[in-house]
Amino acid sequence: MALKEPATAVIRMGEGTTADALSFIGSRRACAVCDTNTQKFAEEYFPALPRFVFPDGWKATDVNAAHLIDQIKSDGIELLVAVGTGTIHDLTRYSAFHAGVDFISYPTAPSMDGFVSSIAAMTIKGQKITYPAKPPVALFAEPAVYQTSPMRLTLAGMGDILGKYISVFDWKVAEAVAGEKVDEDLVKLETDAIDKMLSIDPASPDFHTAVLEGLVMTGMTIQYFGSSRPASGAEHHLSHIWEMHVINEDVEALHGEKVGVSTLIILRLYKSLLDKHIIFRPKDNNVEYLRTAYGDMAEGIAAENTPNPMANITQEKLDAAAPRIRQLIRGLPDPDKLEAFMKSIGAKTEIAQLGLPADPEFLAKTLEFAPYVRRRITLLKLL
Ligand SMILES: [Zn+2]
């Protein structure tokens, strides 16, 4: 399969990488974008750059980004340096896109898989909406910076990488049932990222590096492929519906923590199908039905699912693919073992730990409606 030319052409990780970042910036008029937590890294590693510091508690909203866009224009800034994690990257990516300038990613913690993403997740009028934006032109990751991050952030990043078990599985199910083309090179990048991360002692500094490398590489599979198909399956759809705050309140939990917990939920569900006849249930894109979960966003969700990606799928096709699906289910890791490992290093494993309702009705509603967040075939969407 022909892979796309990545927009993030320069990726450097390792001690002393900041020097490469400085020579990449060269004489361009650049500005470091940070928050009150990451300001110290901007001051220490990019002392000559002016800084745009987002105040404590600021979210990635269009209103907040407008302040940065104003400064880019008034100061003639040509290049932004995102010194931070998710929110800083979303704000920078969105602002750079709207101001027509480039940006560099400078991660301060291995917390999520969106450093090299082209999508900005913004909160507009209280709802999380993803916008097309631009990926960084380069990423520089300095171990002395990201290895000092709190373990909670690294464990969240680990959850985001573990989710690739499901993303890859769902992609292969879509191949078996609907003839989607799976790129084995990209699958290998993802499985290598998981294996490498799990081979390293979580107490060692190298663990932070393996998690960050895994996040960057799995993020790059999206650029190579041209959509998030390789790196986002049912596990991300669960975290996305929770992040849209349509069936729950906003929670403190980090994206990767949600993905880690949803990975266990989906693993258990998929494993339970091993000895069952998998029944195909066509999805209903009826707006009034979708409104029961998505409220005001129902029209947008119905549009997202049109044309219906399941239109050509039948029970016969699913039955014909069932032996392959069973083989894939057998290849998934044992959820009990994975959960025990996650618990042993302090990662979140239960829905209640995310601050979400622990009742079975909430989980059922999540599983019923999450597949609509993207126009994409997953085994969960077929059920
Ligand atoms: Zn993710």
mmCIF file of C-alpha atoms and ligand atoms in Angstrom:
data_model
loop_
_atom_site.group_PDB
_atom_site.id
_atom_site.type_symbol
_atom_site.label_atom_id
_atom_site.label_comp_id
_atom_site.label_asym_id
_atom_site.label_seq_id
_atom_site.Cartn_x
_atom_site.Cartn_y
_atom_site.Cartn_z
ATOM 1 C CA MET A 1 0.000 0.000 0.000
ATOM 2 C CA ALA A 2 1.293 3.448 -0.869
ATOM 3 C CA LEU A 3 1.889 5.358 2.328
ATOM 4 C CA LYS A 4 1.548 9.106 2.534
ATOM 5 C CA GLU A 5 4.464 11.496 2.883
ATOM 6 C CA PRO A 6 4.377 12.513 6.555
ATOM 7 C CA ALA A 7 3.966 16.198 7.407
ATOM 8 C CA THR A 8 6.195 15.707 10.449
ATOM 9 C CA ALA A 9 9.396 15.242 8.501
ATOM 10 C CA VAL A 10 11.844 15.592 11.418
ATOM 11 C CA ILE A 11 11.602 13.443 14.559
ATOM 12 C CA ARG A 12 14.459 13.563 17.055
ATOM 13 C CA MET A 13 14.453 11.911 20.450
ATOM 14 C CA GLY A 14 17.349 11.625 22.881
ATOM 15 C CA GLU A 15 19.740 13.550 25.076
ATOM 16 C CA GLY A 16 20.721 16.906 23.635
ATOM 17 C CA THR A 17 17.828 17.011 21.173
ATOM 18 C CA THR A 18 17.009 20.567 22.201
ATOM 19 C CA ALA A 19 20.134 21.739 20.322
ATOM 20 C CA ASP A 20 18.634 20.246 17.160
ATOM 21 C CA ALA A 21 15.394 22.094 17.882
ATOM 22 C CA LEU A 22 17.268 25.389 18.245
ATOM 23 C CA SER A 23 19.091 24.925 14.962
ATOM 24 C CA PHE A 24 15.809 23.900 13.305
ATOM 25 C CA ILE A 25 14.285 27.180 14.496
ATOM 26 C CA GLY A 26 17.344 29.070 13.250
ATOM 27 C CA SER A 27 16.660 32.743 12.681
ATOM 28 C CA ARG A 28 12.899 32.350 12.389
ATOM 29 C CA ARG A 29 10.778 34.453 14.703
ATOM 30 C CA ALA A 30 9.493 31.762 17.071
ATOM 31 C CA CYS A 31 7.408 31.697 20.236
ATOM 32 C CA ALA A 32 7.254 29.000 22.943
ATOM 33 C CA VAL A 33 3.683 28.063 23.901
ATOM 34 C CA CYS A 34 3.379 26.671 27.415
ATOM 35 C CA ASP A 35 1.269 26.646 30.567
ATOM 36 C CA THR A 36 2.215 27.409 34.151
ATOM 37 C CA ASN A 37 3.462 23.819 34.629
ATOM 38 C CA THR A 38 5.667 23.687 31.545
ATOM 39 C CA GLN A 39 6.844 27.313 31.590
ATOM 40 C CA LYS A 40 10.004 26.247 33.465
ATOM 41 C CA PHE A 41 11.049 24.050 30.530
ATOM 42 C CA ALA A 42 10.460 26.862 28.058
ATOM 43 C CA GLU A 43 12.588 29.169 30.249
ATOM 44 C CA GLU A 44 15.380 26.643 30.720
ATOM 45 C CA TYR A 45 15.604 25.154 27.220
ATOM 46 C CA PHE A 46 14.420 28.033 25.009
ATOM 47 C CA PRO A 47 15.561 31.077 27.036
ATOM 48 C CA ALA A 48 15.841 33.341 23.999
ATOM 49 C CA LEU A 49 12.277 32.749 22.791
ATOM 50 C CA PRO A 50 9.334 34.891 23.793
ATOM 51 C CA ARG A 51 6.721 32.854 25.631
ATOM 52 C CA PHE A 52 2.967 32.609 25.451
ATOM 53 C CA VAL A 53 1.838 31.199 28.795
ATOM 54 C CA PHE A 54 -1.707 29.878 29.046
ATOM 55 C CA PRO A 55 -3.023 30.615 32.558
ATOM 56 C CA ASP A 56 -3.818 27.845 35.047
ATOM 57 C CA GLY A 57 -6.913 25.846 34.264
ATOM 58 C CA TRP A 58 -7.336 27.136 30.715
ATOM 59 C CA LYS A 59 -8.909 24.649 28.357
ATOM 60 C CA ALA A 60 -8.380 24.212 24.641
ATOM 61 C CA THR A 61 -11.172 26.534 23.497
ATOM 62 C CA ASP A 62 -11.470 28.736 20.422
ATOM 63 C CA VAL A 63 -11.763 31.779 22.701
ATOM 64 C CA ASN A 64 -8.477 30.964 24.435
ATOM 65 C CA ALA A 65 -6.751 30.150 21.151
ATOM 66 C CA ALA A 66 -7.833 33.563 19.819
ATOM 67 C CA HIS A 67 -5.422 35.248 22.282
ATOM 68 C CA LEU A 68 -2.525 33.268 20.859
ATOM 69 C CA ILE A 69 -3.636 33.901 17.272
ATOM 70 C CA ASP A 70 -3.726 37.645 18.016
ATOM 71 C CA GLN A 71 -0.185 37.528 19.370
ATOM 72 C CA ILE A 72 1.076 35.521 16.378
ATOM 73 C CA LYS A 73 -0.288 38.210 14.077
ATOM 74 C CA SER A 74 0.735 41.278 16.082
ATOM 75 C CA ASP A 75 4.300 40.034 16.701
ATOM 76 C CA GLY A 76 4.860 38.563 13.235
ATOM 77 C CA ILE A 77 5.580 35.093 14.686
ATOM 78 C CA GLU A 78 6.560 32.526 12.054
ATOM 79 C CA LEU A 79 6.889 29.379 14.146
ATOM 80 C CA LEU A 80 5.401 28.074 17.401
ATOM 81 C CA VAL A 81 7.021 25.618 19.791
ATOM 82 C CA ALA A 82 4.445 23.576 21.743
ATOM 83 C CA VAL A 83 6.104 22.959 25.120
ATOM 84 C CA GLY A 84 3.638 20.686 26.899
ATOM 85 C CA THR A 85 1.204 17.816 26.463
ATOM 86 C CA GLY A 86 -2.358 17.459 25.178
ATOM 87 C CA THR A 87 -4.005 20.810 25.839
ATOM 88 C CA ILE A 88 -0.959 22.866 24.832
ATOM 89 C CA HIS A 89 -0.633 20.842 21.637
ATOM 90 C CA ASP A 90 -4.325 21.257 20.797
ATOM 91 C CA LEU A 91 -4.175 25.013 21.397
ATOM 92 C CA THR A 92 -0.956 25.361 19.403
ATOM 93 C CA ARG A 93 -2.108 23.148 16.535
ATOM 94 C CA TYR A 94 -5.399 24.993 16.202
ATOM 95 C CA SER A 95 -3.796 28.451 16.464
ATOM 96 C CA ALA A 96 -0.959 27.621 14.037
ATOM 97 C CA PHE A 97 -3.485 26.337 11.524
ATOM 98 C CA HIS A 98 -5.698 29.408 11.786
ATOM 99 C CA ALA A 99 -2.779 31.844 11.723
ATOM 100 C CA GLY A 100 -1.101 30.031 8.834
ATOM 101 C CA VAL A 101 2.200 29.307 10.605
ATOM 102 C CA ASP A 102 4.101 26.085 11.400
ATOM 103 C CA PHE A 103 4.740 24.573 14.800
ATOM 104 C CA ILE A 104 7.194 22.242 16.505
ATOM 105 C CA SER A 105 6.206 19.620 19.088
ATOM 106 C CA TYR A 106 8.298 19.545 22.283
ATOM 107 C CA PRO A 107 6.577 16.991 24.568
ATOM 108 C CA THR A 108 6.991 17.412 28.319
ATOM 109 C CA ALA A 109 5.383 14.076 29.260
ATOM 110 C CA PRO A 110 4.603 10.812 27.447
ATOM 111 C CA SER A 111 0.903 11.160 28.161
ATOM 112 C CA MET A 112 -1.072 10.750 24.916
ATOM 113 C CA ASP A 113 -0.790 9.757 21.271
ATOM 114 C CA GLY A 114 -1.687 13.113 19.726
ATOM 115 C CA PHE A 115 1.684 14.909 19.561
ATOM 116 C CA VAL A 116 1.972 14.440 15.796
ATOM 117 C CA SER A 117 -1.768 14.474 15.141
ATOM 118 C CA SER A 118 -3.389 16.731 12.553
ATOM 119 C CA ILE A 119 -6.592 16.997 14.564
ATOM 120 C CA ALA A 120 -7.166 19.567 17.302
ATOM 121 C CA ALA A 121 -9.594 18.533 20.040
ATOM 122 C CA MET A 122 -11.220 21.772 21.113
ATOM 123 C CA THR A 123 -13.966 22.546 23.616
ATOM 124 C CA ILE A 124 -16.488 24.804 21.917
ATOM 125 C CA LYS A 125 -19.497 25.952 23.954
ATOM 126 C CA GLY A 126 -18.783 23.197 26.459
ATOM 127 C CA GLN A 127 -18.616 20.401 23.909
ATOM 128 C CA LYS A 128 -15.490 18.658 22.733
ATOM 129 C CA ILE A 129 -15.211 18.951 18.978
ATOM 130 C CA THR A 130 -12.356 17.829 16.769
ATOM 131 C CA TYR A 131 -11.111 20.222 14.111
ATOM 132 C CA PRO A 132 -8.861 19.639 11.160
ATOM 133 C CA ALA A 133 -5.642 21.463 11.953
ATOM 134 C CA LYS A 134 -2.029 20.745 11.118
ATOM 135 C CA PRO A 135 0.569 18.336 12.485
ATOM 136 C CA PRO A 136 3.911 19.691 13.718
ATOM 137 C CA VAL A 137 6.632 20.100 11.096
ATOM 138 C CA ALA A 138 9.068 18.545 13.582
ATOM 139 C CA LEU A 139 9.149 16.852 16.982
ATOM 140 C CA PHE A 140 12.037 17.098 19.435
ATOM 141 C CA ALA A 141 11.857 15.106 22.672
ATOM 142 C CA GLU A 142 14.438 15.746 25.382
ATOM 143 C CA PRO A 143 14.640 12.958 28.016
ATOM 144 C CA ALA A 144 15.672 15.367 30.799
ATOM 145 C CA VAL A 145 12.305 17.068 30.215
ATOM 146 C CA TYR A 146 9.798 14.256 29.696
ATOM 147 C CA GLN A 147 11.404 11.773 32.115
ATOM 148 C CA THR A 148 10.715 14.100 35.031
ATOM 149 C CA SER A 149 6.966 14.047 34.360
ATOM 150 C CA PRO A 150 4.635 12.580 36.997
ATOM 151 C CA MET A 151 4.177 8.797 36.642
ATOM 152 C CA ARG A 152 0.436 9.337 36.253
ATOM 153 C CA LEU A 153 1.023 10.978 32.867
ATOM 154 C CA THR A 154 3.295 8.179 31.657
ATOM 155 C CA LEU A 155 0.759 5.557 32.776
ATOM 156 C CA ALA A 156 -1.893 7.413 30.790
ATOM 157 C CA GLY A 157 0.393 7.248 27.755
ATOM 158 C CA MET A 158 0.806 3.529 28.395
ATOM 159 C CA GLY A 159 -3.003 3.158 28.338
ATOM 160 C CA ASP A 160 -3.140 4.926 24.976
ATOM 161 C CA ILE A 161 -0.550 2.475 23.574
ATOM 162 C CA LEU A 162 -2.272 -0.609 25.051
ATOM 163 C CA GLY A 163 -5.382 0.524 23.170
ATOM 164 C CA LYS A 164 -3.576 -0.361 19.935
ATOM 165 C CA TYR A 165 -4.278 -4.039 20.678
ATOM 166 C CA ILE A 166 -7.912 -3.194 19.948
ATOM 167 C CA SER A 167 -7.308 -0.666 17.128
ATOM 168 C CA VAL A 168 -5.277 -3.209 15.175
ATOM 169 C CA PHE A 169 -7.775 -5.982 15.926
ATOM 170 C CA ASP A 170 -10.756 -3.891 14.747
ATOM 171 C CA TRP A 171 -8.903 -2.918 11.577
ATOM 172 C CA LYS A 172 -8.301 -6.593 10.802
ATOM 173 C CA VAL A 173 -11.955 -7.417 11.511
ATOM 174 C CA ALA A 174 -12.948 -4.708 9.012
ATOM 175 C CA GLU A 175 -10.618 -6.368 6.524
ATOM 176 C CA ALA A 176 -12.189 -9.781 7.122
ATOM 177 C CA VAL A 177 -15.781 -8.556 6.985
ATOM 178 C CA ALA A 178 -15.714 -5.592 4.628
ATOM 179 C CA GLY A 179 -12.506 -5.970 2.631
ATOM 180 C CA GLU A 180 -10.711 -2.934 4.104
ATOM 181 C CA LYS A 181 -6.995 -3.027 3.370
ATOM 182 C CA VAL A 182 -4.731 -3.473 6.363
ATOM 183 C CA ASP A 183 -1.149 -2.254 6.049
ATOM 184 C CA GLU A 184 1.067 -4.825 7.756
ATOM 185 C CA ASP A 185 4.019 -2.429 8.092
ATOM 186 C CA LEU A 186 1.884 -0.057 10.132
ATOM 187 C CA VAL A 187 0.503 -2.939 12.206
ATOM 188 C CA LYS A 188 4.092 -3.956 12.948
ATOM 189 C CA LEU A 189 5.000 -0.420 14.053
ATOM 190 C CA GLU A 190 2.135 -0.585 16.538
ATOM 191 C CA THR A 191 2.718 -4.093 17.867
ATOM 192 C CA ASP A 192 6.450 -3.342 18.192
ATOM 193 C CA ALA A 193 5.569 -0.235 20.222
ATOM 194 C CA ILE A 194 3.445 -2.314 22.619
ATOM 195 C CA ASP A 195 6.025 -5.110 22.894
ATOM 196 C CA LYS A 196 8.930 -2.744 23.492
ATOM 197 C CA MET A 197 7.029 -0.849 26.174
ATOM 198 C CA LEU A 198 6.046 -4.056 27.975
ATOM 199 C CA SER A 199 9.615 -5.388 27.862
ATOM 200 C CA ILE A 200 10.964 -2.504 29.975
ATOM 201 C CA ASP A 201 10.885 -2.209 33.756
ATOM 202 C CA PRO A 202 8.237 0.448 34.495
ATOM 203 C CA ALA A 203 10.432 1.773 37.324
ATOM 204 C CA SER A 204 13.298 2.662 34.996
ATOM 205 C CA PRO A 205 13.659 6.006 33.178
ATOM 206 C CA ASP A 206 13.751 4.024 29.928
ATOM 207 C CA PHE A 207 10.078 3.214 30.451
ATOM 208 C CA HIS A 208 9.136 6.877 29.908
ATOM 209 C CA THR A 209 11.205 6.821 26.731
ATOM 210 C CA ALA A 210 9.588 3.618 25.441
ATOM 211 C CA VAL A 211 6.136 5.049 26.112
ATOM 212 C CA LEU A 212 6.945 8.328 24.369
ATOM 213 C CA GLU A 213 8.539 6.545 21.393
ATOM 214 C CA GLY A 214 5.485 4.292 21.183
ATOM 215 C CA LEU A 215 3.122 7.270 21.285
ATOM 216 C CA VAL A 216 5.036 9.109 18.576
ATOM 217 C CA MET A 217 5.312 6.041 16.335
ATOM 218 C CA THR A 218 1.660 5.040 16.697
ATOM 219 C CA GLY A 219 0.719 8.682 16.118
ATOM 220 C CA MET A 220 2.816 8.655 12.947
ATOM 221 C CA THR A 221 0.891 5.632 11.607
ATOM 222 C CA ILE A 222 -2.055 8.049 11.267
ATOM 223 C CA GLN A 223 0.034 10.417 9.123
ATOM 224 C CA TYR A 224 1.403 7.553 7.022
ATOM 225 C CA PHE A 225 -2.074 6.127 6.463
ATOM 226 C CA GLY A 226 -3.940 9.402 6.095
ATOM 227 C CA SER A 227 -6.637 8.645 8.694
ATOM 228 C CA SER A 228 -6.785 7.456 12.292
ATOM 229 C CA ARG A 229 -7.896 3.962 11.205
ATOM 230 C CA PRO A 230 -4.615 2.255 12.235
ATOM 231 C CA ALA A 231 -4.567 3.729 15.736
ATOM 232 C CA SER A 232 -8.181 4.129 16.784
ATOM 233 C CA GLY A 233 -10.814 1.431 17.189
ATOM 234 C CA ALA A 234 -13.631 0.674 19.608
ATOM 235 C CA GLU A 235 -11.410 1.545 22.608
ATOM 236 C CA HIS A 236 -10.987 5.126 21.355
ATOM 237 C CA HIS A 237 -14.676 5.378 20.511
ATOM 238 C CA LEU A 238 -15.489 4.732 24.184
ATOM 239 C CA SER A 239 -13.076 7.411 25.327
ATOM 240 C CA HIS A 240 -14.396 9.819 22.661
ATOM 241 C CA ILE A 241 -18.049 9.501 23.697
ATOM 242 C CA TRP A 242 -17.017 10.124 27.318
ATOM 243 C CA GLU A 243 -14.963 13.129 26.178
ATOM 244 C CA MET A 244 -17.970 14.569 24.343
ATOM 245 C CA HIS A 245 -19.813 14.806 27.697
ATOM 246 C CA VAL A 246 -23.117 13.786 26.158
ATOM 247 C CA ILE A 247 -23.892 10.804 28.412
ATOM 248 C CA ASN A 248 -21.736 11.887 31.367
ATOM 249 C CA GLU A 249 -20.300 14.938 33.077
ATOM 250 C CA ASP A 250 -16.790 16.143 32.335
ATOM 251 C CA VAL A 251 -14.293 14.107 34.393
ATOM 252 C CA GLU A 252 -10.738 14.751 35.579
ATOM 253 C CA ALA A 253 -9.387 11.518 34.076
ATOM 254 C CA LEU A 254 -6.791 11.813 31.316
ATOM 255 C CA HIS A 255 -7.426 10.624 27.752
ATOM 256 C CA GLY A 256 -4.939 7.747 28.054
ATOM 257 C CA GLU A 257 -6.460 6.637 31.357
ATOM 258 C CA LYS A 258 -9.844 6.387 29.645
ATOM 259 C CA VAL A 259 -8.320 4.447 26.758
ATOM 260 C CA GLY A 260 -6.574 2.066 29.187
ATOM 261 C CA VAL A 261 -9.833 1.287 31.006
ATOM 262 C CA SER A 262 -11.845 1.008 27.778
ATOM 263 C CA THR A 263 -9.214 -1.352 26.367
ATOM 264 C CA LEU A 264 -9.916 -3.744 29.259
ATOM 265 C CA ILE A 265 -13.691 -3.386 28.778
ATOM 266 C CA ILE A 266 -13.472 -4.131 25.049
ATOM 267 C CA LEU A 267 -10.956 -6.952 25.539
ATOM 268 C CA ARG A 268 -13.357 -8.693 27.949
ATOM 269 C CA LEU A 269 -16.286 -8.176 25.585
ATOM 270 C CA TYR A 270 -14.400 -9.496 22.546
ATOM 271 C CA LYS A 271 -12.993 -12.495 24.441
ATOM 272 C CA SER A 272 -16.543 -13.380 25.565
ATOM 273 C CA LEU A 273 -17.503 -13.812 21.896
ATOM 274 C CA LEU A 274 -14.997 -16.584 21.286
ATOM 275 C CA ASP A 275 -17.492 -19.420 21.716
ATOM 276 C CA LYS A 276 -20.582 -17.552 20.553
ATOM 277 C CA HIS A 277 -22.325 -17.122 17.246
ATOM 278 C CA ILE A 278 -21.674 -13.453 16.505
ATOM 279 C CA ILE A 279 -24.980 -11.853 15.561
ATOM 280 C CA PHE A 280 -24.882 -8.884 13.209
ATOM 281 C CA ARG A 281 -27.001 -5.947 14.278
ATOM 282 C CA PRO A 282 -27.255 -3.235 11.641
ATOM 283 C CA LYS A 283 -26.810 0.219 13.113
ATOM 284 C CA ASP A 284 -29.666 2.663 13.068
ATOM 285 C CA ASN A 285 -28.660 6.172 11.969
ATOM 286 C CA ASN A 286 -32.065 7.582 12.883
ATOM 287 C CA VAL A 287 -31.594 11.080 14.318
ATOM 288 C CA GLU A 288 -34.276 10.722 16.990
ATOM 289 C CA TYR A 289 -32.700 7.490 18.197
ATOM 290 C CA LEU A 290 -29.237 9.124 18.262
ATOM 291 C CA ARG A 291 -30.683 12.118 20.112
ATOM 292 C CA THR A 292 -31.399 9.886 23.141
ATOM 293 C CA ALA A 293 -27.644 9.819 23.727
ATOM 294 C CA TYR A 294 -26.168 12.658 21.683
ATOM 295 C CA GLY A 295 -28.752 15.391 22.298
ATOM 296 C CA ASP A 296 -27.995 18.480 20.183
ATOM 297 C CA MET A 297 -25.180 16.667 18.420
ATOM 298 C CA ALA A 298 -27.477 13.986 16.953
ATOM 299 C CA GLU A 299 -27.630 15.575 13.478
ATOM 300 C CA GLY A 300 -23.851 15.797 13.294
ATOM 301 C CA ILE A 301 -23.462 12.186 14.432
ATOM 302 C CA ALA A 302 -26.020 10.984 11.857
ATOM 303 C CA ALA A 303 -24.106 12.905 9.162
ATOM 304 C CA GLU A 304 -20.837 11.352 10.348
ATOM 305 C CA ASN A 305 -22.393 7.894 9.756
ATOM 306 C CA THR A 306 -23.732 8.693 6.285
ATOM 307 C CA PRO A 307 -23.309 6.858 4.003
ATOM 308 C CA ASN A 308 -23.767 3.977 6.397
ATOM 309 C CA PRO A 309 -20.458 2.079 6.565
ATOM 310 C CA MET A 310 -22.417 -1.095 7.362
ATOM 311 C CA ALA A 311 -24.648 -0.885 4.277
ATOM 312 C CA ASN A 312 -23.022 -3.844 2.523
ATOM 313 C CA ILE A 313 -22.575 -6.060 5.554
ATOM 314 C CA THR A 314 -24.849 -9.057 6.103
ATOM 315 C CA GLN A 315 -25.056 -11.905 8.598
ATOM 316 C CA GLU A 316 -23.770 -14.217 5.825
ATOM 317 C CA LYS A 317 -20.657 -12.075 5.361
ATOM 318 C CA LEU A 318 -20.077 -12.002 9.111
ATOM 319 C CA ASP A 319 -20.530 -15.797 9.326
ATOM 320 C CA ALA A 320 -18.048 -16.266 6.501
ATOM 321 C CA ALA A 321 -15.526 -14.113 8.368
ATOM 322 C CA ALA A 322 -16.203 -15.743 11.748
ATOM 323 C CA PRO A 323 -13.280 -18.229 11.670
ATOM 324 C CA ARG A 324 -10.863 -15.376 10.995
ATOM 325 C CA ILE A 325 -12.465 -13.215 13.702
ATOM 326 C CA ARG A 326 -12.113 -16.095 16.190
ATOM 327 C CA GLN A 327 -8.457 -16.459 15.257
ATOM 328 C CA LEU A 328 -7.984 -12.731 15.864
ATOM 329 C CA ILE A 329 -9.798 -12.908 19.224
ATOM 330 C CA ARG A 330 -7.465 -15.729 20.287
ATOM 331 C CA GLY A 331 -4.542 -13.445 19.441
ATOM 332 C CA LEU A 332 -5.719 -10.745 21.848
ATOM 333 C CA PRO A 333 -4.022 -10.625 25.261
ATOM 334 C CA ASP A 334 -5.608 -12.145 28.365
ATOM 335 C CA PRO A 335 -7.606 -9.308 30.011
ATOM 336 C CA ASP A 336 -7.008 -10.649 33.536
ATOM 337 C CA LYS A 337 -3.252 -10.674 33.064
ATOM 338 C CA LEU A 338 -3.247 -7.243 31.467
ATOM 339 C CA GLU A 339 -5.407 -5.844 34.256
ATOM 340 C CA ALA A 340 -3.151 -7.371 36.939
ATOM 341 C CA PHE A 341 -0.106 -5.808 35.272
ATOM 342 C CA MET A 342 -1.773 -2.403 34.986
ATOM 343 C CA LYS A 343 -2.867 -2.534 38.633
ATOM 344 C CA SER A 344 0.608 -3.569 39.774
ATOM 345 C CA ILE A 345 2.114 -0.339 38.437
ATOM 346 C CA GLY A 346 -0.699 1.944 39.568
ATOM 347 C CA ALA A 347 -2.606 2.398 36.299
ATOM 348 C CA LYS A 348 -6.375 2.887 36.367
ATOM 349 C CA THR A 349 -8.357 -0.218 35.432
ATOM 350 C CA GLU A 350 -11.947 0.498 36.505
ATOM 351 C CA ILE A 351 -14.566 2.804 35.093
ATOM 352 C CA ALA A 352 -15.269 4.212 38.593
ATOM 353 C CA GLN A 353 -11.609 5.297 38.886
ATOM 354 C CA LEU A 354 -12.229 7.574 35.903
ATOM 355 C CA GLY A 355 -14.967 9.364 37.835
ATOM 356 C CA LEU A 356 -17.631 7.883 35.543
ATOM 357 C CA PRO A 357 -20.789 6.079 36.730
ATOM 358 C CA ALA A 358 -20.035 2.468 37.659
ATOM 359 C CA ASP A 359 -23.568 1.141 37.038
ATOM 360 C CA PRO A 360 -24.244 -1.425 34.295
ATOM 361 C CA GLU A 361 -26.759 0.904 32.568
ATOM 362 C CA PHE A 362 -24.041 3.496 31.934
ATOM 363 C CA LEU A 363 -21.712 0.878 30.486
ATOM 364 C CA ALA A 364 -24.517 -0.495 28.291
ATOM 365 C CA LYS A 365 -25.324 2.995 26.983
ATOM 366 C CA THR A 366 -21.630 3.625 26.331
ATOM 367 C CA LEU A 367 -21.258 0.395 24.344
ATOM 368 C CA GLU A 368 -24.477 1.013 22.411
ATOM 369 C CA PHE A 369 -23.734 4.575 21.329
ATOM 370 C CA ALA A 370 -19.925 4.853 21.227
ATOM 371 C CA PRO A 371 -19.625 3.175 17.795
ATOM 372 C CA TYR A 372 -21.404 6.149 16.214
ATOM 373 C CA VAL A 373 -18.659 8.637 17.058
ATOM 374 C CA ARG A 374 -16.797 7.653 13.896
ATOM 375 C CA ARG A 375 -17.810 6.269 10.536
ATOM 376 C CA ARG A 376 -15.682 3.213 11.051
ATOM 377 C CA ILE A 377 -16.247 -0.531 11.265
ATOM 378 C CA THR A 378 -15.226 -2.189 14.514
ATOM 379 C CA LEU A 379 -16.346 -5.484 15.969
ATOM 380 C CA LEU A 380 -18.263 -3.477 18.575
ATOM 381 C CA LYS A 381 -20.116 -1.650 15.792
ATOM 382 C CA LEU A 382 -21.120 -4.956 14.190
ATOM 383 C CA LEU A 383 -22.628 -6.297 17.410
HETATM 384 ZN ZN ZN B 1 -5.459 8.234 22.021
#
